[in-house]
Amino acid sequence: MKRETQNILLILLGGALVKIAVNGDYLRYVKPAQQPWIIAGGVVMVLLGAVAIVRDLVAARPAAAGEHDGHAHSARPAWLLLVPVLAVFLVAPPALGADSVIRTEARAPASAAAANAVAFPPLPPGNVVPLPLNEFVSRAGWDAAGTLNGRTVSLTGFVVHTDGSTLLARLVISCCAADAFPVTVRLRGGGADHLASDAWIQVTGQVVPGTATKDNSYTPDFAPVSLTPVPTPKDPYEY
């Protein structure tokens, strides 16, 4: 690969990093706390590539003055190769979804075992309590006090159809999408059976006590009383 192409690729990659950090697409890959590092890395790459290009242009001027014009046109095919590379860098793929849930065994969040040694705090007052899905699964599987029992909660996630069941799922990441693992809830009715996989919904209902066990990968049953389609959140992961 020619030096000019390498420098342009460096600028494109750096620019792509800055772009996804600014428009929020970086949340498909890493935690929100990583945003400053992504921006800083992208800016450094763009500056390095720009400095290298300027330096090469300055160094090439004396030599180019005595060369035939035909040599300048020979590099054009290499520049054309950057067009598909530009598309790859600037078009962000979708976040992980139902396929990842099906391929990866669900489990309780890693903090659940530690939390089991300490009583879960009571849920806040209210007729409907919004909860992250990973907290709901942790309480359902590990809370001996049964703080979920009889309480109406609201959960948000995406639909997964597998093995004849309809699940509500979220992917939990510790650092980046590479370490993502799913937490899932089995929906007992509510109308989600007719929705497409990866459709995002908000469901309100109650846990079925005693249904989250090691044998079913800590997937509690949930009895919905209402279901509402919602847009895909900007940040699709939980932490």
JSON list of N, CA, C and O in Angstrom, two decimals, residues 92-140:
[
{"chain": "A", "resi": 92, "resn": "ALA", "atom": "N", "xyz": [-22.32, 2.86, 10.08]},
{"chain": "A", "resi": 92, "resn": "ALA", "atom": "CA", "xyz": [-22.26, 2.07, 11.31]},
{"chain": "A", "resi": 92, "resn": "ALA", "atom": "C", "xyz": [-23.22, 0.89, 11.24]},
{"chain": "A", "resi": 92, "resn": "ALA", "atom": "O", "xyz": [-24.38, 1.04, 10.86]},
{"chain": "A", "resi": 93, "resn": "PRO", "atom": "N", "xyz": [-22.78, -0.33, 11.59]},
{"chain": "A", "resi": 93, "resn": "PRO", "atom": "CA", "xyz": [-23.68, -1.48, 11.64]},
{"chain": "A", "resi": 93, "resn": "PRO", "atom": "C", "xyz": [-24.64, -1.36, 12.81]},
{"chain": "A", "resi": 93, "resn": "PRO", "atom": "O", "xyz": [-24.40, -0.58, 13.74]},
{"chain": "A", "resi": 94, "resn": "PRO", "atom": "N", "xyz": [-25.73, -2.11, 12.79]},
{"chain": "A", "resi": 94, "resn": "PRO", "atom": "CA", "xyz": [-26.69, -2.03, 13.91]},
{"chain": "A", "resi": 94, "resn": "PRO", "atom": "C", "xyz": [-26.11, -2.63, 15.18]},
{"chain": "A", "resi": 94, "resn": "PRO", "atom": "O", "xyz": [-25.14, -3.39, 15.15]},
{"chain": "A", "resi": 95, "resn": "ALA", "atom": "N", "xyz": [-26.74, -2.29, 16.31]},
{"chain": "A", "resi": 95, "resn": "ALA", "atom": "CA", "xyz": [-26.34, -2.87, 17.58]},
{"chain": "A", "resi": 95, "resn": "ALA", "atom": "C", "xyz": [-26.68, -4.35, 17.61]},
{"chain": "A", "resi": 95, "resn": "ALA", "atom": "O", "xyz": [-27.49, -4.85, 16.82]},
{"chain": "A", "resi": 96, "resn": "LEU", "atom": "N", "xyz": [-26.06, -5.09, 18.53]},
{"chain": "A", "resi": 96, "resn": "LEU", "atom": "CA", "xyz": [-26.37, -6.50, 18.71]},
{"chain": "A", "resi": 96, "resn": "LEU", "atom": "C", "xyz": [-27.83, -6.66, 19.08]},
{"chain": "A", "resi": 96, "resn": "LEU", "atom": "O", "xyz": [-28.41, -5.82, 19.77]},
{"chain": "A", "resi": 97, "resn": "GLY", "atom": "N", "xyz": [-28.44, -7.77, 18.64]},
{"chain": "A", "resi": 97, "resn": "GLY", "atom": "CA", "xyz": [-29.86, -7.96, 18.89]},
{"chain": "A", "resi": 97, "resn": "GLY", "atom": "C", "xyz": [-30.22, -9.41, 19.12]},
{"chain": "A", "resi": 97, "resn": "GLY", "atom": "O", "xyz": [-29.50, -10.16, 19.78]},
{"chain": "A", "resi": 98, "resn": "ALA", "atom": "N", "xyz": [-31.37, -9.81, 18.56]},
{"chain": "A", "resi": 98, "resn": "ALA", "atom": "CA", "xyz": [-31.94, -11.12, 18.83]},
{"chain": "A", "resi": 98, "resn": "ALA", "atom": "C", "xyz": [-31.00, -12.27, 18.46]},
{"chain": "A", "resi": 98, "resn": "ALA", "atom": "O", "xyz": [-30.93, -13.28, 19.17]},
{"chain": "A", "resi": 99, "resn": "ASP", "atom": "N", "xyz": [-30.28, -12.15, 17.35]},
{"chain": "A", "resi": 99, "resn": "ASP", "atom": "CA", "xyz": [-29.36, -13.22, 16.96]},
{"chain": "A", "resi": 99, "resn": "ASP", "atom": "C", "xyz": [-28.30, -13.47, 18.03]},
{"chain": "A", "resi": 99, "resn": "ASP", "atom": "O", "xyz": [-27.94, -14.62, 18.30]},
{"chain": "A", "resi": 100, "resn": "SER", "atom": "N", "xyz": [-27.80, -12.40, 18.63]},
{"chain": "A", "resi": 100, "resn": "SER", "atom": "CA", "xyz": [-26.80, -12.55, 19.68]},
{"chain": "A", "resi": 100, "resn": "SER", "atom": "C", "xyz": [-27.39, -13.22, 20.91]},
{"chain": "A", "resi": 100, "resn": "SER", "atom": "O", "xyz": [-26.72, -14.02, 21.58]},
{"chain": "A", "resi": 101, "resn": "VAL", "atom": "N", "xyz": [-28.65, -12.91, 21.22]},
{"chain": "A", "resi": 101, "resn": "VAL", "atom": "CA", "xyz": [-29.30, -13.54, 22.36]},
{"chain": "A", "resi": 101, "resn": "VAL", "atom": "C", "xyz": [-29.45, -15.04, 22.14]},
{"chain": "A", "resi": 101, "resn": "VAL", "atom": "O", "xyz": [-29.20, -15.85, 23.03]},
{"chain": "A", "resi": 102, "resn": "ILE", "atom": "N", "xyz": [-29.84, -15.42, 20.93]},
{"chain": "A", "resi": 102, "resn": "ILE", "atom": "CA", "xyz": [-30.05, -16.83, 20.63]},
{"chain": "A", "resi": 102, "resn": "ILE", "atom": "C", "xyz": [-28.73, -17.60, 20.67]},
{"chain": "A", "resi": 102, "resn": "ILE", "atom": "O", "xyz": [-28.66, -18.75, 21.12]},
{"chain": "A", "resi": 103, "resn": "ARG", "atom": "N", "xyz": [-27.65, -16.97, 20.22]},
{"chain": "A", "resi": 103, "resn": "ARG", "atom": "CA", "xyz": [-26.35, -17.65, 20.19]},
{"chain": "A", "resi": 103, "resn": "ARG", "atom": "C", "xyz": [-25.66, -17.71, 21.55]},
{"chain": "A", "resi": 103, "resn": "ARG", "atom": "O", "xyz": [-24.78, -18.54, 21.75]},
{"chain": "A", "resi": 104, "resn": "THR", "atom": "N", "xyz": [-26.03, -16.83, 22.48]},
{"chain": "A", "resi": 104, "resn": "THR", "atom": "CA", "xyz": [-25.33, -16.73, 23.75]},
{"chain": "A", "resi": 104, "resn": "THR", "atom": "C", "xyz": [-26.29, -17.06, 24.88]},
{"chain": "A", "resi": 104, "resn": "THR", "atom": "O", "xyz": [-27.39, -16.51, 24.95]},
{"chain": "A", "resi": 105, "resn": "GLU", "atom": "N", "xyz": [-25.88, -17.94, 25.78]},
{"chain": "A", "resi": 105, "resn": "GLU", "atom": "CA", "xyz": [-26.73, -18.32, 26.89]},
{"chain": "A", "resi": 105, "resn": "GLU", "atom": "C", "xyz": [-26.96, -17.15, 27.84]},
{"chain": "A", "resi": 105, "resn": "GLU", "atom": "O", "xyz": [-26.02, -16.46, 28.23]},
{"chain": "A", "resi": 106, "resn": "ALA", "atom": "N", "xyz": [-28.22, -16.93, 28.18]},
{"chain": "A", "resi": 106, "resn": "ALA", "atom": "CA", "xyz": [-28.53, -15.86, 29.13]},
{"chain": "A", "resi": 106, "resn": "ALA", "atom": "C", "xyz": [-28.04, -16.25, 30.52]},
{"chain": "A", "resi": 106, "resn": "ALA", "atom": "O", "xyz": [-27.91, -17.42, 30.86]},
{"chain": "A", "resi": 107, "resn": "ARG", "atom": "N", "xyz": [-27.80, -15.24, 31.32]},
{"chain": "A", "resi": 107, "resn": "ARG", "atom": "CA", "xyz": [-27.39, -15.50, 32.70]},
{"chain": "A", "resi": 107, "resn": "ARG", "atom": "C", "xyz": [-27.71, -14.28, 33.55]},
{"chain": "A", "resi": 107, "resn": "ARG", "atom": "O", "xyz": [-27.98, -13.20, 33.03]},
{"chain": "A", "resi": 108, "resn": "ALA", "atom": "N", "xyz": [-27.70, -14.48, 34.85]},
{"chain": "A", "resi": 108, "resn": "ALA", "atom": "CA", "xyz": [-27.89, -13.36, 35.74]},
{"chain": "A", "resi": 108, "resn": "ALA", "atom": "C", "xyz": [-26.66, -12.47, 35.68]},
{"chain": "A", "resi": 108, "resn": "ALA", "atom": "O", "xyz": [-25.55, -12.94, 35.43]},
{"chain": "A", "resi": 109, "resn": "PRO", "atom": "N", "xyz": [-26.81, -11.16, 35.89]},
{"chain": "A", "resi": 109, "resn": "PRO", "atom": "CA", "xyz": [-25.66, -10.26, 35.89]},
{"chain": "A", "resi": 109, "resn": "PRO", "atom": "C", "xyz": [-24.60, -10.72, 36.88]},
{"chain": "A", "resi": 109, "resn": "PRO", "atom": "O", "xyz": [-24.90, -11.32, 37.90]},
{"chain": "A", "resi": 110, "resn": "ALA", "atom": "N", "xyz": [-23.34, -10.41, 36.56]},
{"chain": "A", "resi": 110, "resn": "ALA", "atom": "CA", "xyz": [-22.23, -10.88, 37.38]},
{"chain": "A", "resi": 110, "resn": "ALA", "atom": "C", "xyz": [-22.33, -10.37, 38.81]},
{"chain": "A", "resi": 110, "resn": "ALA", "atom": "O", "xyz": [-21.82, -11.00, 39.74]},
{"chain": "A", "resi": 111, "resn": "SER", "atom": "N", "xyz": [-22.98, -9.24, 39.02]},
{"chain": "A", "resi": 111, "resn": "SER", "atom": "CA", "xyz": [-23.10, -8.68, 40.37]},
{"chain": "A", "resi": 111, "resn": "SER", "atom": "C", "xyz": [-24.14, -9.38, 41.21]},
{"chain": "A", "resi": 111, "resn": "SER", "atom": "O", "xyz": [-24.24, -9.15, 42.42]},
{"chain": "A", "resi": 112, "resn": "ALA", "atom": "N", "xyz": [-24.93, -10.27, 40.60]},
{"chain": "A", "resi": 112, "resn": "ALA", "atom": "CA", "xyz": [-26.04, -10.87, 41.33]},
{"chain": "A", "resi": 112, "resn": "ALA", "atom": "C", "xyz": [-25.57, -11.76, 42.48]},
{"chain": "A", "resi": 112, "resn": "ALA", "atom": "O", "xyz": [-26.16, -11.78, 43.55]},
{"chain": "A", "resi": 113, "resn": "ALA", "atom": "N", "xyz": [-24.50, -12.53, 42.24]},
{"chain": "A", "resi": 113, "resn": "ALA", "atom": "CA", "xyz": [-24.00, -13.42, 43.29]},
{"chain": "A", "resi": 113, "resn": "ALA", "atom": "C", "xyz": [-23.55, -12.63, 44.50]},
{"chain": "A", "resi": 113, "resn": "ALA", "atom": "O", "xyz": [-23.83, -12.99, 45.65]},
{"chain": "A", "resi": 114, "resn": "ALA", "atom": "N", "xyz": [-22.85, -11.53, 44.26]},
{"chain": "A", "resi": 114, "resn": "ALA", "atom": "CA", "xyz": [-22.42, -10.68, 45.37]},
{"chain": "A", "resi": 114, "resn": "ALA", "atom": "C", "xyz": [-23.61, -10.04, 46.05]},
{"chain": "A", "resi": 114, "resn": "ALA", "atom": "O", "xyz": [-23.67, -9.93, 47.28]},
{"chain": "A", "resi": 115, "resn": "ALA", "atom": "N", "xyz": [-24.59, -9.63, 45.25]},
{"chain": "A", "resi": 115, "resn": "ALA", "atom": "CA", "xyz": [-25.77, -8.98, 45.82]},
{"chain": "A", "resi": 115, "resn": "ALA", "atom": "C", "xyz": [-26.58, -9.95, 46.66]},
{"chain": "A", "resi": 115, "resn": "ALA", "atom": "O", "xyz": [-27.29, -9.54, 47.58]},
{"chain": "A", "resi": 116, "resn": "ASN", "atom": "N", "xyz": [-26.47, -11.25, 46.37]},
{"chain": "A", "resi": 116, "resn": "ASN", "atom": "CA", "xyz": [-27.23, -12.23, 47.11]},
{"chain": "A", "resi": 116, "resn": "ASN", "atom": "C", "xyz": [-26.81, -12.28, 48.58]},
{"chain": "A", "resi": 116, "resn": "ASN", "atom": "O", "xyz": [-27.58, -12.69, 49.44]},
{"chain": "A", "resi": 117, "resn": "ALA", "atom": "N", "xyz": [-25.56, -11.88, 48.85]},
{"chain": "A", "resi": 117, "resn": "ALA", "atom": "CA", "xyz": [-25.08, -11.89, 50.22]},
{"chain": "A", "resi": 117, "resn": "ALA", "atom": "C", "xyz": [-25.65, -10.72, 51.02]},
{"chain": "A", "resi": 117, "resn": "ALA", "atom": "O", "xyz": [-25.56, -10.70, 52.24]},
{"chain": "A", "resi": 118, "resn": "VAL", "atom": "N", "xyz": [-26.22, -9.76, 50.34]},
{"chain": "A", "resi": 118, "resn": "VAL", "atom": "CA", "xyz": [-26.80, -8.58, 50.98]},
{"chain": "A", "resi": 118, "resn": "VAL", "atom": "C", "xyz": [-28.23, -8.45, 50.52]},
{"chain": "A", "resi": 118, "resn": "VAL", "atom": "O", "xyz": [-28.54, -8.66, 49.34]},
{"chain": "A", "resi": 119, "resn": "ALA", "atom": "N", "xyz": [-29.13, -8.11, 51.41]},
{"chain": "A", "resi": 119, "resn": "ALA", "atom": "CA", "xyz": [-30.53, -7.99, 51.04]},
{"chain": "A", "resi": 119, "resn": "ALA", "atom": "C", "xyz": [-30.72, -6.88, 50.01]},
{"chain": "A", "resi": 119, "resn": "ALA", "atom": "O", "xyz": [-30.13, -5.81, 50.12]},
{"chain": "A", "resi": 120, "resn": "PHE", "atom": "N", "xyz": [-31.52, -7.15, 49.00]},
{"chain": "A", "resi": 120, "resn": "PHE", "atom": "CA", "xyz": [-31.87, -6.11, 48.03]},
{"chain": "A", "resi": 120, "resn": "PHE", "atom": "C", "xyz": [-32.71, -5.05, 48.72]},
{"chain": "A", "resi": 120, "resn": "PHE", "atom": "O", "xyz": [-33.59, -5.38, 49.53]},
{"chain": "A", "resi": 121, "resn": "PRO", "atom": "N", "xyz": [-32.51, -3.79, 48.40]},
{"chain": "A", "resi": 121, "resn": "PRO", "atom": "CA", "xyz": [-33.35, -2.75, 49.00]},
{"chain": "A", "resi": 121, "resn": "PRO", "atom": "C", "xyz": [-34.77, -2.87, 48.47]},
{"chain": "A", "resi": 121, "resn": "PRO", "atom": "O", "xyz": [-34.99, -3.35, 47.37]},
{"chain": "A", "resi": 122, "resn": "PRO", "atom": "N", "xyz": [-35.75, -2.42, 49.25]},
{"chain": "A", "resi": 122, "resn": "PRO", "atom": "CA", "xyz": [-37.14, -2.45, 48.76]},
{"chain": "A", "resi": 122, "resn": "PRO", "atom": "C", "xyz": [-37.28, -1.59, 47.50]},
{"chain": "A", "resi": 122, "resn": "PRO", "atom": "O", "xyz": [-36.54, -0.63, 47.30]},
{"chain": "A", "resi": 123, "resn": "LEU", "atom": "N", "xyz": [-38.23, -1.95, 46.67]},
{"chain": "A", "resi": 123, "resn": "LEU", "atom": "CA", "xyz": [-38.52, -1.13, 45.50]},
{"chain": "A", "resi": 123, "resn": "LEU", "atom": "C", "xyz": [-39.14, 0.20, 45.95]},
{"chain": "A", "resi": 123, "resn": "LEU", "atom": "O", "xyz": [-39.81, 0.26, 46.98]},
{"chain": "A", "resi": 124, "resn": "PRO", "atom": "N", "xyz": [-38.92, 1.25, 45.19]},
{"chain": "A", "resi": 124, "resn": "PRO", "atom": "CA", "xyz": [-39.52, 2.54, 45.55]},
{"chain": "A", "resi": 124, "resn": "PRO", "atom": "C", "xyz": [-41.04, 2.46, 45.47]},
{"chain": "A", "resi": 124, "resn": "PRO", "atom": "O", "xyz": [-41.59, 1.61, 44.78]},
{"chain": "A", "resi": 125, "resn": "PRO", "atom": "N", "xyz": [-41.73, 3.35, 46.17]},
{"chain": "A", "resi": 125, "resn": "PRO", "atom": "CA", "xyz": [-43.19, 3.34, 46.12]},
{"chain": "A", "resi": 125, "resn": "PRO", "atom": "C", "xyz": [-43.69, 3.74, 44.73]},
{"chain": "A", "resi": 125, "resn": "PRO", "atom": "O", "xyz": [-42.98, 4.36, 43.94]},
{"chain": "A", "resi": 126, "resn": "GLY", "atom": "N", "xyz": [-44.93, 3.38, 44.47]},
{"chain": "A", "resi": 126, "resn": "GLY", "atom": "CA", "xyz": [-45.53, 3.73, 43.18]},
{"chain": "A", "resi": 126, "resn": "GLY", "atom": "C", "xyz": [-46.32, 2.56, 42.64]},
{"chain": "A", "resi": 126, "resn": "GLY", "atom": "O", "xyz": [-46.03, 1.40, 42.94]},
{"chain": "A", "resi": 127, "resn": "ASN", "atom": "N", "xyz": [-47.33, 2.89, 41.85]},
{"chain": "A", "resi": 127, "resn": "ASN", "atom": "CA", "xyz": [-48.14, 1.82, 41.25]},
{"chain": "A", "resi": 127, "resn": "ASN", "atom": "C", "xyz": [-47.36, 1.02, 40.23]},
{"chain": "A", "resi": 127, "resn": "ASN", "atom": "O", "xyz": [-47.56, -0.19, 40.09]},
{"chain": "A", "resi": 128, "resn": "VAL", "atom": "N", "xyz": [-46.48, 1.69, 39.47]},
{"chain": "A", "resi": 128, "resn": "VAL", "atom": "CA", "xyz": [-45.64, 1.03, 38.47]},
{"chain": "A", "resi": 128, "resn": "VAL", "atom": "C", "xyz": [-44.21, 1.51, 38.68]},
{"chain": "A", "resi": 128, "resn": "VAL", "atom": "O", "xyz": [-43.96, 2.72, 38.67]},
{"chain": "A", "resi": 129, "resn": "VAL", "atom": "N", "xyz": [-43.29, 0.56, 38.82]},
{"chain": "A", "resi": 129, "resn": "VAL", "atom": "CA", "xyz": [-41.89, 0.90, 39.09]},
{"chain": "A", "resi": 129, "resn": "VAL", "atom": "C", "xyz": [-41.06, 0.54, 37.85]},
{"chain": "A", "resi": 129, "resn": "VAL", "atom": "O", "xyz": [-40.96, -0.64, 37.50]},
{"chain": "A", "resi": 130, "resn": "PRO", "atom": "N", "xyz": [-40.46, 1.53, 37.17]},
{"chain": "A", "resi": 130, "resn": "PRO", "atom": "CA", "xyz": [-39.56, 1.20, 36.04]},
{"chain": "A", "resi": 130, "resn": "PRO", "atom": "C", "xyz": [-38.27, 0.57, 36.57]},
{"chain": "A", "resi": 130, "resn": "PRO", "atom": "O", "xyz": [-37.67, 1.06, 37.53]},
{"chain": "A", "resi": 131, "resn": "LEU", "atom": "N", "xyz": [-37.85, -0.50, 35.93]},
{"chain": "A", "resi": 131, "resn": "LEU", "atom": "CA", "xyz": [-36.61, -1.18, 36.34]},
{"chain": "A", "resi": 131, "resn": "LEU", "atom": "C", "xyz": [-35.78, -1.53, 35.11]},
{"chain": "A", "resi": 131, "resn": "LEU", "atom": "O", "xyz": [-36.33, -1.91, 34.07]},
{"chain": "A", "resi": 132, "resn": "PRO", "atom": "N", "xyz": [-34.44, -1.42, 35.21]},
{"chain": "A", "resi": 132, "resn": "PRO", "atom": "CA", "xyz": [-33.59, -2.01, 34.16]},
{"chain": "A", "resi": 132, "resn": "PRO", "atom": "C", "xyz": [-33.81, -3.52, 34.15]},
{"chain": "A", "resi": 132, "resn": "PRO", "atom": "O", "xyz": [-34.06, -4.14, 35.20]},
{"chain": "A", "resi": 133, "resn": "LEU", "atom": "N", "xyz": [-33.70, -4.12, 32.98]},
{"chain": "A", "resi": 133, "resn": "LEU", "atom": "CA", "xyz": [-33.96, -5.55, 32.87]},
{"chain": "A", "resi": 133, "resn": "LEU", "atom": "C", "xyz": [-32.96, -6.36, 33.69]},
{"chain": "A", "resi": 133, "resn": "LEU", "atom": "O", "xyz": [-33.32, -7.39, 34.29]},
{"chain": "A", "resi": 134, "resn": "ASN", "atom": "N", "xyz": [-31.69, -5.92, 33.73]},
{"chain": "A", "resi": 134, "resn": "ASN", "atom": "CA", "xyz": [-30.71, -6.71, 34.48]},
{"chain": "A", "resi": 134, "resn": "ASN", "atom": "C", "xyz": [-30.99, -6.67, 35.99]},
{"chain": "A", "resi": 134, "resn": "ASN", "atom": "O", "xyz": [-30.76, -7.65, 36.69]},
{"chain": "A", "resi": 135, "resn": "GLU", "atom": "N", "xyz": [-31.51, -5.55, 36.50]},
{"chain": "A", "resi": 135, "resn": "GLU", "atom": "CA", "xyz": [-31.88, -5.51, 37.92]},
{"chain": "A", "resi": 135, "resn": "GLU", "atom": "C", "xyz": [-33.08, -6.40, 38.19]},
{"chain": "A", "resi": 135, "resn": "GLU", "atom": "O", "xyz": [-33.13, -7.11, 39.21]},
{"chain": "A", "resi": 136, "resn": "PHE", "atom": "N", "xyz": [-34.04, -6.38, 37.27]},
{"chain": "A", "resi": 136, "resn": "PHE", "atom": "CA", "xyz": [-35.21, -7.23, 37.43]},
{"chain": "A", "resi": 136, "resn": "PHE", "atom": "C", "xyz": [-34.81, -8.71, 37.48]},
{"chain": "A", "resi": 136, "resn": "PHE", "atom": "O", "xyz": [-35.27, -9.46, 38.35]},
{"chain": "A", "resi": 137, "resn": "VAL", "atom": "N", "xyz": [-33.94, -9.13, 36.57]},
{"chain": "A", "resi": 137, "resn": "VAL", "atom": "CA", "xyz": [-33.49, -10.53, 36.53]},
{"chain": "A", "resi": 137, "resn": "VAL", "atom": "C", "xyz": [-32.71, -10.87, 37.80]},
{"chain": "A", "resi": 137, "resn": "VAL", "atom": "O", "xyz": [-32.86, -11.96, 38.36]},
{"chain": "A", "resi": 138, "resn": "SER", "atom": "N", "xyz": [-31.86, -9.95, 38.26]},
{"chain": "A", "resi": 138, "resn": "SER", "atom": "CA", "xyz": [-31.10, -10.20, 39.49]},
{"chain": "A", "resi": 138, "resn": "SER", "atom": "C", "xyz": [-32.03, -10.41, 40.68]},
{"chain": "A", "resi": 138, "resn": "SER", "atom": "O", "xyz": [-31.86, -11.34, 41.47]},
{"chain": "A", "resi": 139, "resn": "ARG", "atom": "N", "xyz": [-33.01, -9.53, 40.82]},
{"chain": "A", "resi": 139, "resn": "ARG", "atom": "CA", "xyz": [-33.94, -9.66, 41.93]},
{"chain": "A", "resi": 139, "resn": "ARG", "atom": "C", "xyz": [-34.76, -10.95, 41.82]},
{"chain": "A", "resi": 139, "resn": "ARG", "atom": "O", "xyz": [-35.00, -11.64, 42.82]},
{"chain": "A", "resi": 140, "resn": "ALA", "atom": "N", "xyz": [-35.20, -11.27, 40.60]},
{"chain": "A", "resi": 140, "resn": "ALA", "atom": "CA", "xyz": [-36.02, -12.46, 40.42]},
{"chain": "A", "resi": 140, "resn": "ALA", "atom": "C", "xyz": [-35.26, -13.74, 40.76]},
{"chain": "A", "resi": 140, "resn": "ALA", "atom": "O", "xyz": [-35.82, -14.69, 41.29]}
]
